[in-house]
Short mmCIF file of C-alpha atoms in Angstrom, two decimals:
data_model
loop_
_atom_site.label_atom_id
_atom_site.label_comp_id
_atom_site.label_asym_id
_atom_site.label_seq_id
_atom_site.Cartn_x
_atom_site.Cartn_y
_atom_site.Cartn_z
CA MET A 1 -2.26 -24.03 3.66
CA LEU A 2 0.88 -26.14 3.41
CA ARG A 3 -1.08 -28.80 1.57
CA ALA A 4 -2.49 -26.16 -0.74
CA GLN A 5 1.07 -25.00 -1.40
CA ALA A 6 1.98 -28.53 -2.39
CA GLY A 7 -0.76 -28.35 -5.03
CA ASP A 8 -3.41 -30.33 -3.13
CA ARG A 9 -6.72 -29.27 -4.73
CA GLN A 10 -8.74 -30.53 -1.82
CA ALA A 11 -6.77 -28.21 0.46
CA ILE A 12 -7.44 -25.27 -1.86
CA ALA A 13 -11.13 -26.14 -1.85
CA SER A 14 -11.23 -26.28 1.94
CA LEU A 15 -9.41 -22.93 2.16
CA ILE A 16 -12.06 -21.43 -0.07
CA GLU A 17 -14.88 -23.00 1.90
CA ARG A 18 -13.42 -21.68 5.15
CA HIS A 19 -12.85 -18.11 4.04
CA HIS A 20 -15.35 -17.53 1.24
CA ARG A 21 -18.10 -16.12 3.43
CA ASP A 22 -15.78 -13.65 5.22
CA MET A 23 -14.29 -12.41 1.97
CA PHE A 24 -17.66 -12.03 0.34
CA LEU A 25 -19.03 -10.10 3.32
CA TYR A 26 -15.93 -7.89 3.37
CA PHE A 27 -16.44 -6.86 -0.25
CA SER A 28 -20.17 -6.67 0.20
CA ARG A 29 -19.78 -4.21 3.09
CA LEU A 30 -17.38 -2.03 1.17
CA ALA A 31 -19.10 -2.19 -2.21
CA GLY A 32 -22.71 -2.35 -1.11
CA ASN A 33 -23.36 -4.49 -4.16
CA ARG A 34 -23.60 -8.27 -4.24
CA GLY A 35 -22.64 -8.67 -7.87
CA LEU A 36 -19.48 -6.67 -7.46
CA ALA A 37 -18.74 -8.44 -4.16
CA GLU A 38 -18.97 -11.80 -5.91
CA GLU A 39 -16.71 -10.66 -8.72
CA LEU A 40 -14.08 -9.32 -6.33
CA THR A 41 -14.29 -12.36 -4.06
CA GLN A 42 -13.64 -14.59 -7.05
CA GLU A 43 -10.67 -12.49 -8.14
CA CYS A 44 -9.34 -12.53 -4.58
CA PHE A 45 -9.37 -16.32 -4.40
CA LEU A 46 -7.88 -16.65 -7.86
CA ARG A 47 -5.01 -14.51 -6.65
CA LEU A 48 -4.74 -16.75 -3.64
CA VAL A 49 -4.51 -19.80 -5.89
CA ARG A 50 -1.91 -18.16 -8.12
CA GLY A 51 0.13 -16.89 -5.19
CA VAL A 52 -0.22 -19.85 -2.86
CA ALA A 53 3.28 -21.08 -3.69
CA ARG A 54 4.72 -17.88 -2.31
CA TYR A 55 2.94 -18.04 1.02
CA SER A 56 5.36 -18.29 3.94
CA PRO A 57 4.06 -20.82 6.47
CA PRO A 58 4.47 -19.11 9.85
CA ARG A 59 2.11 -16.31 8.82
CA PRO A 60 -1.57 -16.64 9.58
CA VAL A 61 -3.65 -17.07 6.43
CA ARG A 62 -6.49 -14.75 7.36
CA PRO A 63 -4.59 -11.42 7.45
CA TRP A 64 -2.77 -12.45 4.30
CA LEU A 65 -6.06 -13.04 2.54
CA TYR A 66 -7.43 -9.72 3.78
CA ALA A 67 -4.29 -8.04 2.47
CA VAL A 68 -4.98 -9.49 -0.97
CA ALA A 69 -8.58 -8.30 -0.64
CA ALA A 70 -7.56 -4.81 0.47
CA ASN A 71 -5.23 -4.48 -2.48
CA LEU A 72 -7.92 -5.69 -4.81
CA TRP A 73 -10.38 -3.17 -3.41
CA ARG A 74 -7.86 -0.38 -3.86
CA ASP A 75 -7.31 -1.44 -7.48
CA HIS A 76 -11.04 -1.55 -8.04
CA LEU A 77 -11.50 1.97 -6.66
CA ARG A 78 -8.71 3.23 -8.87
CA ARG A 79 -10.23 1.64 -11.94
CA ALA A 80 -13.69 2.87 -10.97
CA ALA A 81 -12.40 6.40 -10.51
CA ARG A 82 -10.79 6.24 -13.93
CA ARG A 83 -13.99 5.09 -15.55
CA ARG A 84 -15.95 7.63 -13.50
CA GLU A 85 -18.17 4.82 -12.50
CA VAL A 86 -21.28 5.80 -10.67
CA ALA A 87 -21.40 4.30 -7.19
CA ALA A 88 -22.78 0.83 -7.23
CA ALA A 89 -26.37 0.06 -6.44
CA ALA A 90 -27.51 -0.13 -2.85
CA ALA A 91 -27.10 -3.25 -0.79
CA GLY A 92 -29.69 -5.93 -0.29
CA THR A 93 -31.23 -6.35 -3.67
CA GLY A 94 -32.43 -9.87 -2.97
CA PRO A 95 -35.99 -10.73 -1.96
CA LEU A 96 -37.00 -10.50 1.67
CA ASP A 97 -36.81 -13.70 3.66
CA PRO A 98 -40.36 -14.74 4.53
CA SER A 99 -39.60 -16.23 7.99
CA PRO A 100 -39.03 -13.20 10.36
CA SER A 101 -41.62 -10.45 10.47
CA VAL A 102 -41.60 -8.24 7.40
CA GLU A 103 -41.43 -5.09 9.56
CA ASP A 104 -38.33 -6.42 11.28
CA GLN A 105 -36.70 -7.20 7.98
CA VAL A 106 -37.54 -3.82 6.50
CA THR A 107 -36.09 -2.03 9.53
CA ARG A 108 -32.95 -4.13 9.39
CA ARG A 109 -32.54 -3.60 5.69
CA LEU A 110 -33.04 0.15 6.01
CA LEU A 111 -30.36 0.25 8.70
CA ALA A 112 -28.06 -1.89 6.57
CA ASP A 113 -28.61 0.40 3.56
CA ARG A 114 -27.86 3.49 5.62
CA LEU A 115 -24.77 1.90 7.09
CA SER A 116 -23.60 0.75 3.70
CA ALA A 117 -24.09 4.22 2.20
CA ALA A 118 -22.33 5.88 5.14
CA VAL A 119 -19.39 3.47 4.98
CA ARG A 120 -19.04 4.08 1.24
CA ALA A 121 -19.06 7.82 1.88
CA LEU A 122 -15.98 7.51 4.12
CA PRO A 123 -12.47 7.75 2.70
CA PRO A 124 -11.63 4.24 1.38
CA GLU A 125 -8.77 3.56 3.81
CA THR A 126 -10.93 4.60 6.77
CA ALA A 127 -13.83 2.47 5.59
CA GLN A 128 -11.54 -0.52 5.22
CA ALA A 129 -10.08 -0.02 8.70
CA LEU A 130 -13.55 0.22 10.26
CA VAL A 131 -14.89 -2.84 8.43
CA LEU A 132 -11.81 -4.91 9.24
CA ARG A 133 -11.89 -3.96 12.91
CA PHE A 134 -15.58 -3.98 13.75
CA CYS A 135 -17.06 -6.43 11.27
CA HIS A 136 -14.15 -8.84 10.83
CA ASN A 137 -12.64 -8.45 14.27
CA LEU A 138 -9.03 -8.08 13.16
CA ARG A 139 -6.43 -6.60 15.51
CA VAL A 140 -5.04 -3.12 14.97
CA ARG A 141 -1.61 -4.55 14.22
CA GLU A 142 -3.04 -6.86 11.58
CA ILE A 143 -5.04 -4.04 9.99
CA ALA A 144 -1.90 -1.91 9.87
CA GLU A 145 -0.10 -4.68 8.04
CA ILE A 146 -2.99 -5.28 5.66
CA LEU A 147 -3.34 -1.61 4.77
CA GLY A 148 0.41 -1.06 4.69
CA THR A 149 0.41 1.66 7.29
CA ARG A 150 1.36 2.26 10.91
CA GLU A 151 -0.66 1.17 13.92
CA GLY A 152 -1.04 4.78 15.04
CA THR A 153 -2.55 5.70 11.70
CA VAL A 154 -5.00 2.81 11.92
CA LYS A 155 -6.03 3.85 15.44
CA SER A 156 -6.58 7.39 14.31
CA ARG A 157 -8.61 6.21 11.29
CA LEU A 158 -10.69 3.98 13.53
CA PHE A 159 -11.46 6.66 16.06
CA TYR A 160 -12.13 9.55 13.69
CA GLY A 161 -13.84 7.25 11.20
CA LEU A 162 -16.20 6.02 13.88
CA ARG A 163 -16.92 9.59 14.88
CA ARG A 164 -17.65 10.55 11.30
CA LEU A 165 -19.82 7.52 10.78
CA ARG A 166 -21.79 8.40 13.88
CA VAL A 167 -22.33 11.96 12.66
CA MET A 168 -23.42 10.71 9.23
CA LEU A 169 -25.84 8.18 10.66
CA GLU A 170 -27.28 10.70 13.09
CA SER A 171 -27.67 13.42 10.49
CA GLU A 172 -29.46 10.93 8.22
CA GLU A 173 -31.73 10.02 11.07
CA VAL A 174 -32.47 13.70 11.69
CA ALA A 175 -33.08 14.22 7.98
CA ALA A 176 -35.40 11.24 7.89
CA HIS A 177 -37.37 12.56 10.85
CA GLY A 178 -37.27 16.08 9.45
CA GLN A 179 -38.95 14.92 6.27
CA ALA A 180 -41.98 13.82 8.25
CA THR A 181 -42.45 17.21 9.93
CA PRO A 182 -42.61 20.52 8.08
CA ALA A 183 -39.41 22.52 8.35
CA SER A 184 -39.59 25.69 10.41
CA PRO A 185 -39.32 28.84 8.29
CA ARG A 186 -36.04 30.74 8.56
CA GLY A 187 -35.50 34.39 9.28
CA MET B 1 -5.52 20.05 32.54
CA ALA B 2 -8.99 18.94 31.55
CA ARG B 3 -11.09 17.33 34.22
CA ARG B 4 -12.29 13.83 33.31
CA ARG B 5 -16.03 13.65 32.90
CA ARG B 6 -18.17 11.01 34.48
CA HIS B 7 -19.07 8.16 32.14
CA PRO B 8 -21.51 5.35 32.71
CA PRO B 9 -19.40 2.61 34.27
CA GLY B 10 -17.55 0.56 31.72
CA ASP B 11 -18.52 2.55 28.59
CA GLU B 12 -15.05 3.92 28.01
CA GLU B 13 -13.45 0.52 28.52
CA ARG B 14 -15.95 -1.15 26.21
CA LEU B 15 -15.36 1.43 23.51
CA ALA B 16 -11.59 1.08 23.89
CA ALA B 17 -11.91 -2.70 23.65
CA MET B 18 -14.08 -2.46 20.54
CA LEU B 19 -11.63 -0.07 18.91
CA GLY B 20 -8.80 -2.44 19.81
CA PHE B 21 -7.06 0.28 21.83
CA SER B 22 -5.13 -0.19 25.02
CA PRO B 23 -6.13 1.93 28.06
CA ALA B 24 -3.02 4.05 27.52
CA ASP B 25 -4.08 5.12 24.04
CA GLU B 26 -4.35 8.80 23.44
CA TYR B 27 -7.93 9.11 22.36
CA LEU B 28 -9.01 8.78 25.98
CA GLY B 29 -7.23 12.07 26.59
CA LEU B 30 -9.64 13.79 24.20
CA ASP B 31 -12.02 14.00 27.13
CA LEU B 32 -15.11 12.61 25.43
CA SER B 33 -18.41 13.57 26.93
CA PRO B 34 -20.49 10.69 28.29
CA GLY B 35 -22.95 11.29 25.45
CA GLU B 36 -20.27 11.05 22.82
CA THR B 37 -18.78 7.93 24.36
CA GLY B 38 -22.23 6.36 24.41
CA GLY B 39 -22.89 7.46 20.82
CA LEU B 40 -19.59 6.06 19.57
CA LEU B 41 -20.21 2.85 21.43
CA ALA B 42 -23.65 2.54 19.85
CA THR B 43 -22.21 3.22 16.39
CA ALA B 44 -19.47 0.63 16.96
CA GLU B 45 -22.04 -1.90 18.11
CA THR B 46 -24.26 -1.21 15.10
CA LEU B 47 -21.27 -1.66 12.82
CA ALA B 48 -20.25 -4.88 14.56
CA ALA B 49 -23.75 -6.27 14.20
CA TRP B 50 -23.99 -5.35 10.52
CA THR B 51 -24.09 -8.54 8.47
CA PRO B 52 -25.06 -8.25 4.83
CA GLU B 53 -26.74 -11.18 3.16
CA PRO B 54 -24.21 -14.04 3.00
CA PRO B 55 -23.17 -15.57 -0.33
CA ALA B 56 -25.47 -18.11 -1.90
CA PRO B 57 -24.24 -21.73 -2.12
CA GLU B 58 -24.19 -21.47 -5.94
CA GLN B 59 -21.73 -18.61 -5.66
CA GLN B 60 -19.33 -20.81 -3.73
CA LYS B 61 -19.74 -23.56 -6.31
CA ARG B 62 -18.91 -21.13 -9.12
CA LEU B 63 -15.90 -19.90 -7.18
CA LEU B 64 -14.65 -23.42 -6.50
CA ALA B 65 -14.94 -24.31 -10.17
CA ALA B 66 -13.00 -21.19 -11.19
CA ALA B 67 -10.33 -21.79 -8.54
CA MET B 68 -9.87 -25.41 -9.53
CA ALA B 69 -9.53 -24.40 -13.16
CA ALA B 70 -6.93 -21.79 -12.18
CA ALA B 71 -5.07 -24.30 -10.01
CA GLY B 72 -5.02 -26.76 -12.91
CA ALA B 73 -3.70 -24.13 -15.29
CA LEU B 74 -0.83 -23.25 -12.99
CA ALA B 75 2.60 -24.45 -13.94
CA ALA B 76 5.17 -25.36 -11.28
CA PRO B 77 5.75 -22.42 -8.90
CA ARG B 78 8.48 -20.17 -10.15
CA LEU B 79 9.85 -16.76 -9.46
CA THR B 80 11.14 -15.97 -12.93
CA ARG B 81 9.64 -15.54 -16.35
CA PRO B 82 9.21 -18.92 -18.05
CA ARG B 83 11.75 -19.85 -20.66
CA GLY B 84 10.61 -20.01 -24.23
CA ASP B 85 8.32 -16.99 -23.99
CA LEU B 86 8.43 -14.58 -26.83
CA TRP B 87 10.52 -11.82 -25.25
CA THR B 88 10.81 -9.02 -27.66
CA VAL B 89 12.14 -5.62 -26.68
CA ALA B 90 8.71 -4.07 -27.13
CA ASP B 91 7.10 -6.77 -25.03
CA GLY B 92 9.64 -6.25 -22.27
CA LEU B 93 9.34 -2.48 -22.34
CA TRP B 94 5.58 -2.65 -22.22
CA ALA B 95 5.72 -5.13 -19.32
CA VAL B 96 7.98 -2.78 -17.35
CA LEU B 97 5.81 0.24 -18.09
CA ASP B 98 2.75 -1.71 -17.08
CA ALA B 99 4.51 -2.89 -13.94
CA VAL B 100 5.45 0.66 -12.99
CA ARG B 101 1.87 1.83 -12.78
CA PRO B 102 0.57 -0.12 -9.76
CA HIS B 103 3.59 0.82 -7.70
CA VAL B 104 2.58 4.41 -7.11
CA HIS B 105 0.92 3.44 -3.86
CA VAL B 106 4.24 2.19 -2.47
CA PHE B 107 5.44 5.77 -2.46
CA ARG B 108 3.74 8.05 -0.03
CA ALA B 109 4.25 11.69 0.90
CA PRO B 110 7.50 11.11 2.87
CA PHE B 111 9.27 9.95 -0.28
CA TRP B 112 8.07 12.70 -2.59
CA LEU B 113 8.50 15.44 -0.02
CA ALA B 114 11.82 14.39 1.51
CA THR B 115 13.47 14.18 -1.91
CA LEU B 116 11.99 17.48 -3.00
CA VAL B 117 13.05 19.20 0.21
CA ALA B 118 16.57 17.73 0.05
CA VAL B 119 17.10 19.00 -3.48
CA ALA B 120 15.24 22.28 -3.04
CA ALA B 121 17.05 23.14 0.19
CA GLY B 122 20.45 22.30 -1.27
CA LEU B 123 20.45 24.87 -4.04
CA PRO B 124 19.85 27.96 -1.84
CA LEU B 125 22.40 26.57 0.62
CA LEU B 126 24.92 26.36 -2.18
CA ALA B 127 24.05 29.85 -3.41
CA GLY B 128 24.26 31.18 0.18
CA SER B 129 27.65 29.60 0.73
CA ARG B 130 28.96 31.23 -2.44
CA SER B 131 27.80 34.65 -1.38
CA LEU B 132 29.41 34.06 2.02
CA GLY B 133 32.79 33.29 0.55
CA GLY B 134 32.24 29.74 -0.64
CA TRP B 135 32.63 27.82 2.64
CA LEU B 136 30.88 24.96 0.87
CA ASP B 137 33.52 24.31 -1.73
CA LEU B 138 31.24 23.08 -4.52
CA ASP B 139 30.05 24.20 -7.90
CA PHE B 140 26.58 23.30 -9.21
CA ALA B 141 27.84 20.13 -10.84
CA GLY B 142 29.55 19.12 -7.62
CA PHE B 143 26.37 19.72 -5.68
CA LEU B 144 24.33 17.58 -8.06
CA VAL B 145 26.93 14.81 -7.99
CA LEU B 146 26.85 14.89 -4.20
CA MET B 147 23.07 14.94 -4.00
CA ALA B 148 21.99 12.51 -6.76
CA PRO B 149 23.28 9.26 -5.20
CA VAL B 150 21.97 10.24 -1.77
CA VAL B 151 18.40 10.82 -2.96
CA ALA B 152 18.51 7.75 -5.22
CA VAL B 153 19.76 5.50 -2.43
CA GLY B 154 17.24 6.96 0.03
CA GLY B 155 14.46 6.45 -2.50
CA THR B 156 15.50 2.88 -3.25
CA ALA B 157 15.62 2.04 0.44
CA TYR B 158 12.19 3.62 0.85
CA ALA B 159 10.80 1.66 -2.10
CA PHE B 160 11.96 -1.62 -0.60
CA ARG B 161 11.32 -0.76 3.04
CA SER B 162 8.51 -3.29 3.26
CA CYS B 163 10.84 -6.10 2.19
CA GLY B 164 9.59 -9.26 3.83
CA SER B 165 6.42 -7.71 5.20
CA GLY B 166 2.90 -8.92 4.63
CA MET B 167 2.41 -6.19 2.05
CA ALA B 168 5.42 -7.33 0.08
CA GLU B 169 4.09 -10.84 0.19
CA LEU B 170 0.77 -9.60 -1.01
CA GLU B 171 2.36 -7.88 -3.96
CA MET B 172 4.06 -11.10 -4.87
CA THR B 173 0.62 -12.60 -5.32
CA ALA B 174 -0.21 -9.97 -7.91
CA PRO B 175 0.09 -11.15 -11.51
CA LEU B 176 3.53 -9.61 -12.03
CA THR B 177 6.90 -11.24 -12.37
CA PRO B 178 9.43 -10.43 -9.62
CA TRP B 179 11.49 -8.51 -12.13
CA GLN B 180 8.52 -6.35 -13.00
CA LEU B 181 8.05 -5.61 -9.32
CA ILE B 182 11.68 -4.66 -8.86
CA ALA B 183 11.94 -2.69 -12.08
CA GLY B 184 8.66 -0.93 -11.35
CA ARG B 185 9.74 0.40 -7.99
CA LEU B 186 13.20 1.34 -9.12
CA ALA B 187 11.76 3.13 -12.13
CA TRP B 188 9.62 5.32 -9.89
CA VAL B 189 12.59 6.31 -7.76
CA LEU B 190 14.86 7.05 -10.69
CA ALA B 191 12.21 8.82 -12.74
CA TYR B 192 11.29 11.15 -9.92
CA ASP B 193 14.90 11.84 -8.91
CA SER B 194 15.91 12.39 -12.53
CA LEU B 195 13.06 14.83 -13.00
CA LEU B 196 14.05 16.86 -9.94
CA LEU B 197 17.76 16.83 -10.67
CA GLY B 198 17.11 17.47 -14.34
CA LEU B 199 15.13 20.57 -13.45
CA CYS B 200 17.95 21.68 -11.15
CA SER B 201 20.42 21.12 -13.97
CA VAL B 202 18.32 23.21 -16.34
CA ALA B 203 18.12 25.97 -13.73
CA ALA B 204 21.84 25.74 -13.02
CA ALA B 205 22.73 25.72 -16.72
CA ALA B 206 20.56 28.78 -17.29
CA THR B 207 21.92 30.78 -14.38
CA GLY B 208 25.29 29.21 -13.55
CA PRO B 209 28.70 30.31 -14.76
CA GLY B 210 28.81 28.76 -18.20
CA LEU B 211 27.98 25.15 -17.33
CA ALA B 212 26.49 23.16 -20.20
CA LEU B 213 23.36 21.16 -19.49
CA GLY B 214 24.93 17.99 -20.89
CA TYR B 215 27.88 18.39 -18.56
CA LEU B 216 25.65 18.79 -15.53
CA VAL B 217 23.46 15.80 -16.36
CA ALA B 218 26.46 13.60 -17.16
CA ALA B 219 27.96 14.57 -13.82
CA TRP B 220 25.17 13.18 -11.66
CA LEU B 221 23.50 10.53 -13.79
CA GLY B 222 26.29 7.94 -13.51
CA PRO B 223 26.72 8.07 -9.72
CA MET B 224 22.96 8.12 -9.23
CA LEU B 225 22.35 4.97 -11.28
CA ALA B 226 25.38 3.18 -9.88
CA LEU B 227 24.52 3.82 -6.23
CA ALA B 228 20.83 2.98 -6.71
CA LEU B 229 21.78 -0.35 -8.33
CA ALA B 230 24.38 -1.05 -5.67
CA ASP B 231 21.76 -0.37 -3.02
CA LEU B 232 19.33 -2.75 -4.68
CA LEU B 233 22.01 -5.42 -4.92
CA LEU B 234 22.84 -5.07 -1.23
CA THR B 235 19.11 -5.26 -0.41
CA SER B 236 19.21 -8.88 -1.59
CA ILE B 237 21.39 -9.71 1.41
CA LEU B 238 20.76 -6.89 3.92
CA GLN B 239 17.74 -5.08 5.29
CA PRO B 240 16.81 -2.13 3.02
CA TRP B 241 17.94 0.57 5.42
CA ALA B 242 21.16 -1.26 6.28
CA ALA B 243 21.89 -1.55 2.56
CA ALA B 244 21.23 2.17 2.16
CA GLY B 245 23.57 2.91 5.09
CA ALA B 246 26.32 0.81 3.54
CA CYS B 247 25.92 2.56 0.17
CA LEU B 248 25.94 6.00 1.70
CA GLY B 249 29.03 5.05 3.70
CA LEU B 250 30.69 4.00 0.48
CA TRP B 251 29.66 7.25 -1.14
CA ALA B 252 30.89 9.31 1.82
CA GLY B 253 34.26 7.58 1.47
CA ALA B 254 34.36 8.41 -2.24
CA VAL B 255 33.45 12.03 -1.51
CA ALA B 256 36.17 12.26 1.13
CA CYS B 257 38.72 11.05 -1.43
CA ALA B 258 37.26 13.15 -4.25
CA ASP B 259 40.46 14.99 -5.04
CA ARG B 260 42.38 11.72 -5.48
CA LEU B 261 39.77 9.96 -7.64
CA PRO B 262 39.66 11.09 -11.28
CA TRP B 263 36.03 9.93 -11.75
CA MET B 264 34.97 12.27 -8.94
CA ALA B 265 36.19 15.20 -11.01
CA PRO B 266 32.97 17.24 -10.88
CA LEU B 267 32.93 17.05 -7.11
CA ALA B 268 36.56 18.04 -6.90
CA ALA B 269 35.75 20.82 -9.39
CA ALA B 270 38.56 19.63 -11.61
CA GLY B 271 37.23 20.74 -14.94
CA THR B 272 34.54 20.27 -17.50
CA ALA B 273 35.97 17.18 -19.17
CA GLY B 274 35.83 15.30 -15.90
CA ALA B 275 32.07 14.93 -15.92
CA PHE B 276 32.02 13.09 -19.21
CA GLY B 277 35.01 11.08 -18.05
CA SER B 278 33.12 10.05 -14.94
CA ALA B 279 30.09 9.12 -17.00
CA TRP B 280 32.25 6.67 -18.96
CA VAL B 281 33.63 5.25 -15.71
CA PHE B 282 30.14 4.77 -14.28
CA ALA B 283 28.73 3.13 -17.40
CA PRO B 284 30.68 -0.16 -16.97
CA VAL B 285 30.10 0.01 -13.21
CA CYS B 286 26.34 0.18 -13.83
CA ALA B 287 26.55 -2.64 -16.37
CA ALA B 288 28.42 -4.82 -13.88
CA LEU B 289 25.91 -4.05 -11.17
CA LEU B 290 23.02 -4.89 -13.50
CA ALA B 291 24.63 -8.20 -14.32
CA ALA B 292 25.09 -8.92 -10.62
CA LEU B 293 21.46 -7.99 -10.04
CA ALA B 294 20.34 -10.34 -12.79
CA LEU B 295 22.17 -13.12 -10.99
CA SER B 296 20.77 -12.22 -7.60
CA GLY B 297 17.32 -11.20 -8.86
CA GLN B 298 15.69 -14.37 -7.68
CA ARG B 299 17.16 -13.93 -4.24
CA LEU B 300 15.98 -10.32 -4.12
CA ALA B 301 12.50 -11.32 -5.27
CA ALA B 302 12.34 -13.99 -2.59
CA ARG B 303 13.37 -11.44 0.03
CA LEU B 304 10.85 -8.98 -1.31
CA ALA B 305 8.16 -11.60 -0.79
CA GLY B 306 9.37 -12.40 2.70
CA LEU B 307 10.57 -15.84 1.68
CA ALA B 308 13.90 -17.43 2.37
CA PRO B 309 15.92 -17.72 -0.83
CA GLN B 310 15.20 -21.01 -2.53
CA ALA B 311 17.90 -23.63 -2.56
CA GLY B 312 19.80 -23.53 -5.77
CA GLY B 313 18.13 -20.28 -6.74
#
């Protein structure tokens, strides 16, 4: 990072190589759309390049980068809400990989689609906290700093968000099973 | 006291570890059923194992090309607007207005509510004191003069509370100049406070004993601007809340000496002309503070970003 600050392009390139996958997956989980994830990942790294001179060395790079990403995601949601954008297309639009069994892949993709939809249905700050904690393994303190809130708030979002996610996933499962069997008549 | 239910061994601890909680954290006191603990654990594990398709190598190539182009286009790192730019008044005004917009998220409920409560609670208190024989020796103008700097200083301290934090650093990476950042936050504080106090002034002018609206506004506007700017200036050398404390101390001293200071006339209830007099006193004070801020702006921006002030800056 210090070399990148000094304008070393090779250092910038290695920073990108090191963190590109994580950033892309972060946006991909939140957006559920690869195209949008790519666009936001690119913007995130461009901000990194523009702001690299202002980075203060003792700080770890990863949370800083996630903070840029979280801000970017918040901006995107604000813009999307203004444009009344319809929620982006579902995840996993690429072709299935031929190596593992097709059944396995379909099951995994269905689960991923359900998870993605459920995460997107959560309040944005809760979704971000859950993704940062469970998928990117950041500490509560780091998440609090990234989201600009207190640790207690992050803990509460994690716990109640996880609960809500569980309920959503279970109710979808029930709905999916319910579709296969005729519903019992009421009254 | 609720009896703890029996959980499969280790489930609670595993869930707490996945959530990043310590064993002392409160959620354990919610007395989760073993089923719920297991369900949450399963959801957490599903989430942890969720890996969308990774980026394609071409994506990284495109990104690297864009980043290298951006790095090449960058001039030497700087914290101020480059010299030689076309800096018209309209351009500057638009830049500030544009800078104001993204700063809404800095202000959360505590700011909006605390200011509203402080102002809204003050007026009935003042009215109550009058009906009880005026133990609070203030008129409406005096009340607004007393209140305006306090809410402005509190708001400014709140706006810059994250000085030096990761969030502040993050905002410095946004495509805004440091001055836009500073002006944006200060504009939010002053706009909101002015709106509240303006409404109070309208209400007081409509119902009070013959106080003109212009008189009321002139009475509080000067002290509010001056103390907010002084607070911002002090924030370039002190922590935001320490700067606010120093400013409020200064203000408390001025209030205590109100009857001996001619520019505190509205507070000392010394007559209608005093408010306009005080406005003229505060105008050069504000101008001097703005000049001092312009000189220390780079230092303040560096502090806002969590950086040590640059040598020679």
